[in-house]
Coordinates of C-alpha atoms and ligand atoms in Angstrom, one line a residue:
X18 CA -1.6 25.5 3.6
X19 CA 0.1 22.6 5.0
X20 CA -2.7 19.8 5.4
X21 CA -2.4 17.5 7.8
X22 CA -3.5 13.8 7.0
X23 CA -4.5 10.4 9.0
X24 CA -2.1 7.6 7.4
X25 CA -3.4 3.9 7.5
X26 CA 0.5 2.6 7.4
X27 CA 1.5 -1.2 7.0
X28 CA 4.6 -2.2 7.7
X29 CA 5.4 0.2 10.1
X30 CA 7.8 -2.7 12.3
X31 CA 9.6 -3.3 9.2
X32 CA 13.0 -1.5 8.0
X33 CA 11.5 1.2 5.8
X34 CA 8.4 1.4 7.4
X35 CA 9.9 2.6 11.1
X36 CA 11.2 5.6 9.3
X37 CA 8.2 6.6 7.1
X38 CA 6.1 6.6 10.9
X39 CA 8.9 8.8 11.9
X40 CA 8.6 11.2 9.2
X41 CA 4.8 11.4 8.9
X42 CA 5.0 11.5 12.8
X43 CA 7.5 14.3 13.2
X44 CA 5.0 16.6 10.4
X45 CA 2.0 16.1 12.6
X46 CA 0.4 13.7 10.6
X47 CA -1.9 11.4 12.4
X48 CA -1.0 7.7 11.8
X49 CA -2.7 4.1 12.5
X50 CA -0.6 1.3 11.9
X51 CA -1.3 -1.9 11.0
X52 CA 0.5 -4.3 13.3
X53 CA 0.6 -8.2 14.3
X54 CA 2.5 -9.5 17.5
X55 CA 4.9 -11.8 16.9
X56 CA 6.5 -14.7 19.2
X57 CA 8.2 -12.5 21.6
X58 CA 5.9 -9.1 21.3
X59 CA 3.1 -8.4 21.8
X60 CA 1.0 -5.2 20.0
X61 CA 1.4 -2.7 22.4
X62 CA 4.8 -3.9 23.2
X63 CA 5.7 -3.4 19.5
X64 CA 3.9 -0.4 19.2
X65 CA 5.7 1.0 22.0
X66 CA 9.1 0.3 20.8
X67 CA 8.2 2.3 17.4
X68 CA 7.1 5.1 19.4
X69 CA 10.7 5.4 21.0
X70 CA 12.2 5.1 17.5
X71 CA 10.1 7.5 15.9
X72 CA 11.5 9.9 18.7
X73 CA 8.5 12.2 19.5
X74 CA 7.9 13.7 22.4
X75 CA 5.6 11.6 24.7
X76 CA 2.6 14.1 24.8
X77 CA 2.2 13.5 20.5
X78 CA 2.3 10.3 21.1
X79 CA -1.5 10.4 20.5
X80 CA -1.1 11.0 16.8
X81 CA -0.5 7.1 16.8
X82 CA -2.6 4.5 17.3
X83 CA -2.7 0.4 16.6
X84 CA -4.6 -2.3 14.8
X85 CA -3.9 -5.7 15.5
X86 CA -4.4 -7.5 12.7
X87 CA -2.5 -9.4 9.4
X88 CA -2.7 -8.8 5.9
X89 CA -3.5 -12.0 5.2
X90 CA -6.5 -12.4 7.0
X91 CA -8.2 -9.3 7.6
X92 CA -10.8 -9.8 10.0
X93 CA -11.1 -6.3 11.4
X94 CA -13.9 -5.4 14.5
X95 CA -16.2 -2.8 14.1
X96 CA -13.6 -0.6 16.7
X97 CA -10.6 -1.3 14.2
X98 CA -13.3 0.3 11.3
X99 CA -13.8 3.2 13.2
X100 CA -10.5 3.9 13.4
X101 CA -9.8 3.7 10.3
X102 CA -12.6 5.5 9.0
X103 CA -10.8 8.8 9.1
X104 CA -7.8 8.4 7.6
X105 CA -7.6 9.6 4.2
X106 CA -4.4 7.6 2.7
X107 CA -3.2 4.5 2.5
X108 CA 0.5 3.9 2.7
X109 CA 1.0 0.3 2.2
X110 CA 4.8 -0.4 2.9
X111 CA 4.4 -4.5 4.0
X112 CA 5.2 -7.0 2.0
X113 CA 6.9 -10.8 2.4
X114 CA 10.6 -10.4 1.3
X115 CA 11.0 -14.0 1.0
X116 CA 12.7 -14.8 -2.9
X117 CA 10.7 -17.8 -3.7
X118 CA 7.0 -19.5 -2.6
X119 CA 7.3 -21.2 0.9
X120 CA 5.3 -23.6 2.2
X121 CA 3.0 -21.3 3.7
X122 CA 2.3 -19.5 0.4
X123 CA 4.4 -16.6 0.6
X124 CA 5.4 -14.4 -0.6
X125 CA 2.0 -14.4 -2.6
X126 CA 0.0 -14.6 0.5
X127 CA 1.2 -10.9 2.3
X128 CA 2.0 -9.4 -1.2
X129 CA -0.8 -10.2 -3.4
X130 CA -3.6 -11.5 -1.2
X131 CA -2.8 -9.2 1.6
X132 CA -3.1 -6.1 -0.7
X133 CA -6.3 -7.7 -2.4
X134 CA -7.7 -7.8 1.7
X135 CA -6.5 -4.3 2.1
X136 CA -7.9 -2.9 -0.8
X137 CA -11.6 -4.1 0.6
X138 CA -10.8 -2.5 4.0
X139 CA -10.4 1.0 1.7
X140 CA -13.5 0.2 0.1
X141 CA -15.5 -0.4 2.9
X142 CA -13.7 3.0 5.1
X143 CA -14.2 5.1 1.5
X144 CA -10.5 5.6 1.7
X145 CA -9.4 6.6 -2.0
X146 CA -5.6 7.5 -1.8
X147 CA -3.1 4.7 -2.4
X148 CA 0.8 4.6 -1.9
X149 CA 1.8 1.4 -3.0
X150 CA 5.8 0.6 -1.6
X151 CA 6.5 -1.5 -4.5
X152 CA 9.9 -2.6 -5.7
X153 CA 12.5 -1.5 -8.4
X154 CA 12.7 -5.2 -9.8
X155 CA 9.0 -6.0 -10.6
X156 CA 11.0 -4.8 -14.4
X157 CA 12.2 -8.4 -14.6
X158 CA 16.0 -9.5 -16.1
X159 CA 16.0 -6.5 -18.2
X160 CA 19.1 -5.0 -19.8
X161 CA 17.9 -2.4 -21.3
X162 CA 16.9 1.5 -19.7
X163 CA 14.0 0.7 -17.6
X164 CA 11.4 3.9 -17.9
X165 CA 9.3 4.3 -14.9
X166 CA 5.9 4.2 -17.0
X167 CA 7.6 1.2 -18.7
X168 CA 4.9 -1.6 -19.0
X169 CA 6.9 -4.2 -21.1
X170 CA 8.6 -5.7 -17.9
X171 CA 10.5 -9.3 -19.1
X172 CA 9.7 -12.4 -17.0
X173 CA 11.1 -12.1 -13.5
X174 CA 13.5 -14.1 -11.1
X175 CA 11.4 -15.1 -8.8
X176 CA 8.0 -14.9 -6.9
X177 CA 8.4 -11.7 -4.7
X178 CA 9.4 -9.7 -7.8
X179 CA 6.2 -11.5 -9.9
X180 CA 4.5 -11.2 -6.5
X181 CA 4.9 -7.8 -6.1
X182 CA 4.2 -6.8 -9.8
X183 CA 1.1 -8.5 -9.3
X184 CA -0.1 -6.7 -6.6
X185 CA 1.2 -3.3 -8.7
X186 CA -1.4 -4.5 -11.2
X187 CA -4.0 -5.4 -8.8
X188 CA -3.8 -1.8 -7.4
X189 CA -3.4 0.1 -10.8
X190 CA -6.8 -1.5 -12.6
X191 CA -9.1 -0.3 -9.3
X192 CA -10.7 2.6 -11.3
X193 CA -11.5 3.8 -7.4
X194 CA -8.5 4.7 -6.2
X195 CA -5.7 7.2 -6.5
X196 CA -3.1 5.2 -6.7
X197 CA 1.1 6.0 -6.7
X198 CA 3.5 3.5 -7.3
X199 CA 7.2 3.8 -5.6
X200 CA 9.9 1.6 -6.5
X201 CA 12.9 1.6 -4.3
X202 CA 15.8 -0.2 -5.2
X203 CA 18.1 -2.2 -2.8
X204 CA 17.3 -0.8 0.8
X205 CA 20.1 -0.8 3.2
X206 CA 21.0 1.0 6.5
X207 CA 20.7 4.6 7.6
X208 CA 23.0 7.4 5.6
X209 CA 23.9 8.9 8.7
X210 CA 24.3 6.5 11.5
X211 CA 24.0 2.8 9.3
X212 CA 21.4 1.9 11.4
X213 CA 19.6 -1.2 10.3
X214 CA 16.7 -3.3 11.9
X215 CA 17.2 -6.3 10.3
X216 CA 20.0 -8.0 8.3
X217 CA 18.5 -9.2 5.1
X218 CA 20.0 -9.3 1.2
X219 CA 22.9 -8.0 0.8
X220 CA 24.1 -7.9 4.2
X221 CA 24.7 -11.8 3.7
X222 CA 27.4 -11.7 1.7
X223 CA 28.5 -8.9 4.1
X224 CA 28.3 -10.9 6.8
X225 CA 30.0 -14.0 5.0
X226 CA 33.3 -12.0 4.3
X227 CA 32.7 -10.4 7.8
X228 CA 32.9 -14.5 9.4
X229 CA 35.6 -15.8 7.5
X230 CA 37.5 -12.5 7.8
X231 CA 37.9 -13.5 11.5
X232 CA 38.9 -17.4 10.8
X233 CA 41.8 -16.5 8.3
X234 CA 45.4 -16.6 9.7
X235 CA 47.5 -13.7 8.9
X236 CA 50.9 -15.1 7.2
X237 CA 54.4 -14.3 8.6
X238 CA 53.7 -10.3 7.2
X239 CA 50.3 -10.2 8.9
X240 CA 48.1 -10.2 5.5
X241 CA 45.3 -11.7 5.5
X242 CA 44.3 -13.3 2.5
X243 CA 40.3 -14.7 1.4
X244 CA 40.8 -16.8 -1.6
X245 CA 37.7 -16.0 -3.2
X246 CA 37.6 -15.9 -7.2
X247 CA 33.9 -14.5 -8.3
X248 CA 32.6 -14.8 -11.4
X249 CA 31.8 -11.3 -12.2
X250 CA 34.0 -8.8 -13.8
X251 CA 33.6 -6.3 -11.0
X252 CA 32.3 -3.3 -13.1
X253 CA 28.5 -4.9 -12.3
X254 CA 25.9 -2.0 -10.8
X255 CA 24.4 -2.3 -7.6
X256 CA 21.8 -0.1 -6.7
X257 CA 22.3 0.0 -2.9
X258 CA 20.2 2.8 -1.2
X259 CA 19.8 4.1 2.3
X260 CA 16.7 3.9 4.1
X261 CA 16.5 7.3 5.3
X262 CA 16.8 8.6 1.4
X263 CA 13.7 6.4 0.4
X264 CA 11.6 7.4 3.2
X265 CA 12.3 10.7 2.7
X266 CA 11.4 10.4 -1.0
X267 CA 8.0 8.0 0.0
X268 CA 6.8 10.6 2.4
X269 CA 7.4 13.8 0.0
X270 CA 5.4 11.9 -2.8
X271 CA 3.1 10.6 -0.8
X272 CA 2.0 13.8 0.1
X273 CA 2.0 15.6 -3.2
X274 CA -1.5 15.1 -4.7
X275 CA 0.2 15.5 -8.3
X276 CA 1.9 12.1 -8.2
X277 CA -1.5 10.2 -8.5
X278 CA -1.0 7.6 -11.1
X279 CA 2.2 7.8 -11.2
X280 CA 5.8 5.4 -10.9
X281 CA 8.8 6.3 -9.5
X282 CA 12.1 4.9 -9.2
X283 CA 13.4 5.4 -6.2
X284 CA 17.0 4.4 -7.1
X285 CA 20.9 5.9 -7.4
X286 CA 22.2 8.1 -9.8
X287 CA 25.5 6.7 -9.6
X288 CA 25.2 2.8 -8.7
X289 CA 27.8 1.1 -6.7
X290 CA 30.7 -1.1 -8.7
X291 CA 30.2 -4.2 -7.3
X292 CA 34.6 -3.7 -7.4
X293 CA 34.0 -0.9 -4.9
X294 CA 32.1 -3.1 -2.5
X295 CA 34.7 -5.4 -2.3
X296 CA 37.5 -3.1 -1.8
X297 CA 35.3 -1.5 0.8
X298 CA 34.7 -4.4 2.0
X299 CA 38.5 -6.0 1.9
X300 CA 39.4 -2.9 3.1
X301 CA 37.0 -2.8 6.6
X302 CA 38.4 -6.6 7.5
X303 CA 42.0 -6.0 6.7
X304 CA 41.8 -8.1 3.5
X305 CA 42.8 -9.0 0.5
X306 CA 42.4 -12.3 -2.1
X307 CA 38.5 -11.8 -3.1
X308 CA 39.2 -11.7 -7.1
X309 CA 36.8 -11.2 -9.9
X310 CA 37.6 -13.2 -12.9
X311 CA 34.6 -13.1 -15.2
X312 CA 33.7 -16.3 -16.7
X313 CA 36.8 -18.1 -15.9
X314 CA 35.3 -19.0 -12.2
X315 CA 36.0 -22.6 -11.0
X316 CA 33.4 -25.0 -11.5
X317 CA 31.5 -25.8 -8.4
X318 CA 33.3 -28.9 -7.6
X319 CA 36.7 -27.2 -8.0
X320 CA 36.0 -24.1 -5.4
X321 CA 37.5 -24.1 -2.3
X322 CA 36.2 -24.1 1.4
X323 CA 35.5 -20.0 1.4
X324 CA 33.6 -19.8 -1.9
X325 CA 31.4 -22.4 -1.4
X326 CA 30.5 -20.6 2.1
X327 CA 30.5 -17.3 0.0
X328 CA 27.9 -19.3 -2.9
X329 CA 25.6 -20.5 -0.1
X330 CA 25.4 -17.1 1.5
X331 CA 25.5 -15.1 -1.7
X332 CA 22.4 -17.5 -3.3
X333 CA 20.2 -15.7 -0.9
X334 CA 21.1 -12.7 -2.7
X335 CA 19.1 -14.1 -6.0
X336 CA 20.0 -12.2 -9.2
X337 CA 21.1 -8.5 -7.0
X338 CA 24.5 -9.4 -7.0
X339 CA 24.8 -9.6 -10.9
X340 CA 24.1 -6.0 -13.2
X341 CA 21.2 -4.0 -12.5
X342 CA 20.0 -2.0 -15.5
X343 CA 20.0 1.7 -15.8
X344 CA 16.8 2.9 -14.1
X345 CA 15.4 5.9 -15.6
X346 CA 14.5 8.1 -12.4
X347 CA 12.7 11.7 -15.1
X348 CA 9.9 11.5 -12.9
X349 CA 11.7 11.1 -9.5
X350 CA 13.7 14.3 -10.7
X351 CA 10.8 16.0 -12.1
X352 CA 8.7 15.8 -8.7
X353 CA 11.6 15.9 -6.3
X354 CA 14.4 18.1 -7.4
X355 CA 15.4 19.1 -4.0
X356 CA 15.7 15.9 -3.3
X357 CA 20.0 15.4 -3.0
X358 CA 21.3 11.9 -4.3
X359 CA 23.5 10.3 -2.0
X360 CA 26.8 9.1 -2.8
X361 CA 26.9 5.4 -1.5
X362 CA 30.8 5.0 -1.4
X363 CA 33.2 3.2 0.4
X364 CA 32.9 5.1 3.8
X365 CA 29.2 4.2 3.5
X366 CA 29.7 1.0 3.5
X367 CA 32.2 1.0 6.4
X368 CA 29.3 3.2 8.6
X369 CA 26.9 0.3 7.1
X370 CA 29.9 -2.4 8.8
X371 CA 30.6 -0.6 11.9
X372 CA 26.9 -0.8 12.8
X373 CA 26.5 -4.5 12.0
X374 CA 29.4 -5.0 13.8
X375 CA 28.2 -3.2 16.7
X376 CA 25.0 -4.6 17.2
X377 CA 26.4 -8.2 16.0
X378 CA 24.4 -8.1 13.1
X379 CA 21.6 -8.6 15.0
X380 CA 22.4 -11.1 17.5
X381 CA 22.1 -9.1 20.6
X382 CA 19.1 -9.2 20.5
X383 CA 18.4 -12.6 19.4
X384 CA 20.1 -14.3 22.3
X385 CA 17.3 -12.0 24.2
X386 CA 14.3 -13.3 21.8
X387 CA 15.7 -16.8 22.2
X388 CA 15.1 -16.7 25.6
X389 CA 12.0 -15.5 25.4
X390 CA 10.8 -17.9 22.6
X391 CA 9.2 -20.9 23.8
X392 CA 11.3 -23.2 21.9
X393 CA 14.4 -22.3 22.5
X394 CA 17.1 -23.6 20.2
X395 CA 20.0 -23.0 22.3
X396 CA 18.2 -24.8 25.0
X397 CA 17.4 -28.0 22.8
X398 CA 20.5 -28.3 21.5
X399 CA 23.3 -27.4 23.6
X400 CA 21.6 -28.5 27.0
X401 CA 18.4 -30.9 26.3
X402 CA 19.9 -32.9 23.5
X403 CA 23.5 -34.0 24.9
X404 CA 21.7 -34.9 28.3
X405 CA 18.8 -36.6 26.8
X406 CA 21.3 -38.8 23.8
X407 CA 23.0 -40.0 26.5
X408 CA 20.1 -41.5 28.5
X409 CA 18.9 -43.0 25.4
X410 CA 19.0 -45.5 22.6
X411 CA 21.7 -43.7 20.7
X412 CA 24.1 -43.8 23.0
X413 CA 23.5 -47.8 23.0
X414 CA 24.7 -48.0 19.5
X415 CA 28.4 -48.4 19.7
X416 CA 28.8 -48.2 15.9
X417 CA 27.6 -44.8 15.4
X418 CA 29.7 -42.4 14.4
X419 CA 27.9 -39.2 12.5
X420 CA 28.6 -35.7 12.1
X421 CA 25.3 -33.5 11.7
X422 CA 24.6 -29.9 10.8
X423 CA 21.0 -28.5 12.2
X424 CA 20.1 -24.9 10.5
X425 CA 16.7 -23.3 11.9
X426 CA 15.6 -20.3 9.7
X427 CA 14.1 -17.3 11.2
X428 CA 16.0 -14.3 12.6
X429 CA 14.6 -14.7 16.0
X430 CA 15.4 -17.8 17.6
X431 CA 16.7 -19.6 14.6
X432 CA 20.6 -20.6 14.0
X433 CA 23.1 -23.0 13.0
X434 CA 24.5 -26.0 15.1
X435 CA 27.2 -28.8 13.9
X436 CA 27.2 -32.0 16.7
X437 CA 29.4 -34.5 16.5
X438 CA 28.4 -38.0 17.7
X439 CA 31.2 -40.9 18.1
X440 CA 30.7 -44.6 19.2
X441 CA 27.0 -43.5 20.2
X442 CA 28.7 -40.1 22.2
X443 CA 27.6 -36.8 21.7
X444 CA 30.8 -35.7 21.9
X445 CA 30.3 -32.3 20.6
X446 CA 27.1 -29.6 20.1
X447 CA 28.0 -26.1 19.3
X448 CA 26.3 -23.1 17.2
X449 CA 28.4 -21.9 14.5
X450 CA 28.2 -19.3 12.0
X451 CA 28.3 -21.4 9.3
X452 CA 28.1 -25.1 9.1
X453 CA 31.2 -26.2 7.5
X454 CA 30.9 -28.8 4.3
X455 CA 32.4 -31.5 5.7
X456 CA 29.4 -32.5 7.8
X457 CA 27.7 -36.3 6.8
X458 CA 23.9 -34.8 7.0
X459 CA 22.1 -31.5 7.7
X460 CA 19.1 -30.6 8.7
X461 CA 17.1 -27.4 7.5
X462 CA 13.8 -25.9 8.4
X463 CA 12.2 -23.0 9.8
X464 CA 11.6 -22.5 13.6
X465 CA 8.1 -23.4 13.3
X466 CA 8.6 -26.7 12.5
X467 CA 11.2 -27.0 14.9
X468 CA 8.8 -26.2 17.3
X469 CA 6.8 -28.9 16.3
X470 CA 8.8 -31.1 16.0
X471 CA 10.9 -31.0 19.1
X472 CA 7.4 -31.1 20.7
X473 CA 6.6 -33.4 19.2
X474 CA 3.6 -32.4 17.4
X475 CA 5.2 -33.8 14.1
X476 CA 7.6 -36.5 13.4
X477 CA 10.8 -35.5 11.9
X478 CA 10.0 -38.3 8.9
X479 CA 6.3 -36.2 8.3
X480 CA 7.9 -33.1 8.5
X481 CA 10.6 -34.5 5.5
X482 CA 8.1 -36.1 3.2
X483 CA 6.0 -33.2 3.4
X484 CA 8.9 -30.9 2.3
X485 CA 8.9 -29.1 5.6
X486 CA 12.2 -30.6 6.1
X487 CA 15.1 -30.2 4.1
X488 CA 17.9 -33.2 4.2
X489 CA 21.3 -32.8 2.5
X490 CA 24.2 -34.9 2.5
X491 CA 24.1 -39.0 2.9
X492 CA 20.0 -39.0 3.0
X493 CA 20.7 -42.6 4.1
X494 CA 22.5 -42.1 7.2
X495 CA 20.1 -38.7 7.9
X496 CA 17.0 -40.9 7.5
X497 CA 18.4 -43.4 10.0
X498 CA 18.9 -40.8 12.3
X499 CA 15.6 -39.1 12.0
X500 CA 14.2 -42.5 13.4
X501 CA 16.4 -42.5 16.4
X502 CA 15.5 -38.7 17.2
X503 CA 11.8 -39.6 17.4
X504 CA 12.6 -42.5 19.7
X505 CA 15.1 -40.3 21.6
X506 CA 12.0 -37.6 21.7
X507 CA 9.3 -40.3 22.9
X508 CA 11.8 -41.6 25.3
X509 CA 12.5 -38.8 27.3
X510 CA 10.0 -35.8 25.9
X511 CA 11.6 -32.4 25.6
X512 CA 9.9 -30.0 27.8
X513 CA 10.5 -26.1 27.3
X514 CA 11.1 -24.1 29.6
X515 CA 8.8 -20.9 28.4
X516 CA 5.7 -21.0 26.8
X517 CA 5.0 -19.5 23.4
X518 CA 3.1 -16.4 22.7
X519 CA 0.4 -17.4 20.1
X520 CA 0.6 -15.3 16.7
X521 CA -2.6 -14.7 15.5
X522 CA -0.9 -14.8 11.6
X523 CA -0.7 -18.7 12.0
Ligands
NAP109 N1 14.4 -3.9 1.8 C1 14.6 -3.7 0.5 O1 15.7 -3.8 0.0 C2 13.4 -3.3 -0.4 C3 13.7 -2.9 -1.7 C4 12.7 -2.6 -2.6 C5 11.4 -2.6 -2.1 N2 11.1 -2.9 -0.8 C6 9.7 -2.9 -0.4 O2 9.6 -2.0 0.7 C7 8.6 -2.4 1.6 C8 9.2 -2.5 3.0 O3 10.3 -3.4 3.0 P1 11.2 -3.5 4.3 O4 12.6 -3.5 3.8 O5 10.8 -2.5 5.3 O6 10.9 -4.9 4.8 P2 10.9 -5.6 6.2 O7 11.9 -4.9 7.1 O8 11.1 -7.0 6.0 O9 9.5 -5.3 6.8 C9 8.3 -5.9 6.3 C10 7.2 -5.3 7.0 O10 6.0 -5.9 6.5 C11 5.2 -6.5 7.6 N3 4.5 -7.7 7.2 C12 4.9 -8.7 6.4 N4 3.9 -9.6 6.3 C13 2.8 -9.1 6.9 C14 1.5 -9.6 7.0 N5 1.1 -10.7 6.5 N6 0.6 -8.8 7.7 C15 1.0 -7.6 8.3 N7 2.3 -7.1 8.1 C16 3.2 -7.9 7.5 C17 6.3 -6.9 8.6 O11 5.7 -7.1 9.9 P3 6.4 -8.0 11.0 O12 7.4 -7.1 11.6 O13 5.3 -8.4 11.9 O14 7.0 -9.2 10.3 C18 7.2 -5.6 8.5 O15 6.6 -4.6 9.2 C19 8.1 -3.7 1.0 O16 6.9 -3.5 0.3 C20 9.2 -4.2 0.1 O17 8.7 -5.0 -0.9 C21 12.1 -3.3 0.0

């Protein structure tokens, strides 16, 4: 008989976790998500926009239903508990993908604490059945065939991967529950359409080649040519897989009581050549010039302007741009053999492209949450800070001449801006893909402390000596400045023109 079950789901806003809520949704399973609003949504809002992804007819749209709440601080009500009370699985798909620990503790907060508070909610609700969305590289730098039951990982390369092995252990010694681990490798857009919700990974070295595709001048034949020489040889493994094939795979083993206690790799057969990217890649933008030549790369003061833009964007990448190992996928097979391995391949990657492409990787719809954010970047820099420089002390100093690069992280709201200032002018603000090297300072922090500080809430020299701020290139002339932007922001206060939505995940 086919048995219906009521799915607690995390991450259900997330990349992966939008299509397992469309697949549990679509075969009448009752879900509750787990969701937190964020600055320009709030729960129901959210809620509602996975309801029209998940494509079900408005009359099911009862099988669904919301909890506010973050993983890092539970604090359910007695109404969220009763909610929860009869669902009989836990699919457990969030997690912080940032590489390394933040200032705000992640990503061992969401990925290790987060699962600790979520395995007292199943505790407390009696709920038994575990699915833990876990990664491929919790097996470390290993070079070696890597066995799904493999537990000899070597040290990892950075905190989400020990982060998340950590919370693979946490959930594996709790004698209570029936647990299933599931280890995707690299997620990327949909096989069919190469739909994607966010832009992470990979898709910045994607969207490197995809910028300076478009500043390279043909020569007199029309070729276009990106000098970029990468120190790889080209045969390197990537284990790129499309979101609709994992969900697929997490919902059929979720659902199949046999899997308890059990790993999977939920990885490709036939890895991609990291030479096939490229030419896919080359191919998409009209290109050619990206080389790979091994060990005989330039040192980093010898590369030129387009691989030191290609570094900066690939170092986000971590270690998944080098060799995966072989991952053994017996118990995948043994479970799943219906399941069809895809064949990611150059006209993949071009659906993947011609997605990004049309939805501007992403930036649609940030221009619309940038208005909607409070603090709105655009708004401080290109209108507020001209205005308010010239009104102000800086443009009294006649011997100040500085060219400054501003990057806010966060894909809502954040961005890059270069401004040029000369004799005390601002003679230039504008947001850029990239900020170019030639720049005397930058400035680099998330859009949280942007917030703050353009309100003032923080100084710009607190927000640097307590590592909030990140200042590269002559740290003299930088430091200088920082003093004359908090006098510029006492001067004449920065007021913005929409308020903030509080998140309750502070
Ligand atoms: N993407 C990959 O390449 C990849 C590869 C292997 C494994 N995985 C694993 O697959 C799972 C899903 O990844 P994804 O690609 O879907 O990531 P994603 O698109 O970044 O989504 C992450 C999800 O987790 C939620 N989340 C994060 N912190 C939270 C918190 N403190 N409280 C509540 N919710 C929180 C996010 O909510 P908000 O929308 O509110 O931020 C979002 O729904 C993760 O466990 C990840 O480790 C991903």
């Amino acid at each position: 008989m086919d048995v219906k079950h009521h799915i607690f789901l995390t991450g259900a806003t997330g990349l992966i976790g939008r299509y397992l809520l469309r697949n549990f949704l679509q075969d009448g399973h009752q879900v509750t998500v787990l969701i937190r609003p964020n600055k320009h949504q709030s729960v129901p809002e959210r809620l509602n926009d996975l309801i029209t992804f998940a494509q079900i007819p408005k009359k099911t749209s009862s099988q669904i239903q919301a909890i506010e709440g973050c993983l890092k601080d539970l604090a359910l009500s007695s109404s969220d508990f009763n909610k929860i009370e009869s669902c009989d699985m836990i699919v457990h798909s969030a997690a912080s993908l940032s590489f390394h620990k933040n200032m705000n503790g992640e990503p061992w907060t969401t990925n290790l604490e987060g699962t600790r508070n979520l395995i007292n909610v199943a505790r407390k609700t009696g709920i038994k059945r575990w699915i833990q969305v876990s990664t491929a590289y919790v097996c470390g730098q290993q070079e070696e065939k890597v066995y799904e039951d493999d537990h000899n990982p070597a040290s990892t390369q950075n905190d989400y991967e020990s982060s998340k092995r950590a919370a693979e252990e946490l959930i594996t010694q709790q004698q209570d529950l029936d647990w299933t681990i599931l280890r995707p490798g690299i997620v990327v857009g949909d096989s069919n359409s190469g739909y994607a919700s966010t832009y992470q990974g990979i898709y910045h070295c994607l969207k490197s080649v995809a910028f300076m595709s478009r500043k390279i001048k043909p020569d007199n034949n029309g070729n276009k040519k990106l000098p970029i020489r990468y120190n790889l040889s080209g045969k390197e493994k990537t284990n790129l897989i499309p979101v609709d094939w994992v969900a697929e795979a997490i919902t059929q083993l979720s659902l199949n009581p046999e899997t308890i206690n059990q790993y999977f790799h939920l990885t490709s057969q036939s890895p991609l050549l990291a030479e096939t990217l490229v030419d896919a890649v080359q191919d998409y933008y009209e290109l050619t010039g990206i080389e790979f030549i091994g060990k005989d790369a330039p040192q980093p003061e010898d590369k030129n302007i387009y691989e030191k833009i290609f570094d900066r964007e690939t170092k986000r990448l971590g270690p998944y741009f080098q060799d995966d190992p072989d991952f053994d996928r017996s118990n995948l097979n043994k479970f799943l053999p219906g399941l069809e391995d895809f064949n990611v391949n150059k006209a993949f990657i071009h659906k993947l492209l011609d997605f990004a492409e049309s939805d501007k990787w992403g930036k649609a719809e940030n221009k619309t949450d940038k208005r909607k954010a409070g603090v709105d970047c655009n708004e401080f820099f290109e209108i507020y800070f001209p205005d308010a420089a010239s009104r102000s002390k800086i443009a009294r100093i006649k011997n100040l001449n500085i060219s400054i690069g501003f990057k806010v992280h966060g894909d809502h709201g954040g961005g890059n801006w270069s401004c040029i200032i000369k004799k005390g002018d601002v003679v230039s603000v504008k947001e850029v893909s990239f900020l170019p090297d030639s720049l005397d300072v930058y400035y680099s922090t998330n859009h949280e402390i942007f917030e703050e500080i353009v309100t003032g809430a923080i100084t710009t020299r607190d927000a640097f000596f307590k590592q909030h701020l990140q200042i590269d290139g002559d740290i003299e002339k930088a430091l200088l400045l920082s003093v004359l932007l908090e006098d510029l922001l006492q001067e004449i206060p920065f007021k913005p023109t929409n308020q903030i939505r509080e998140n309750i995940c502070a």
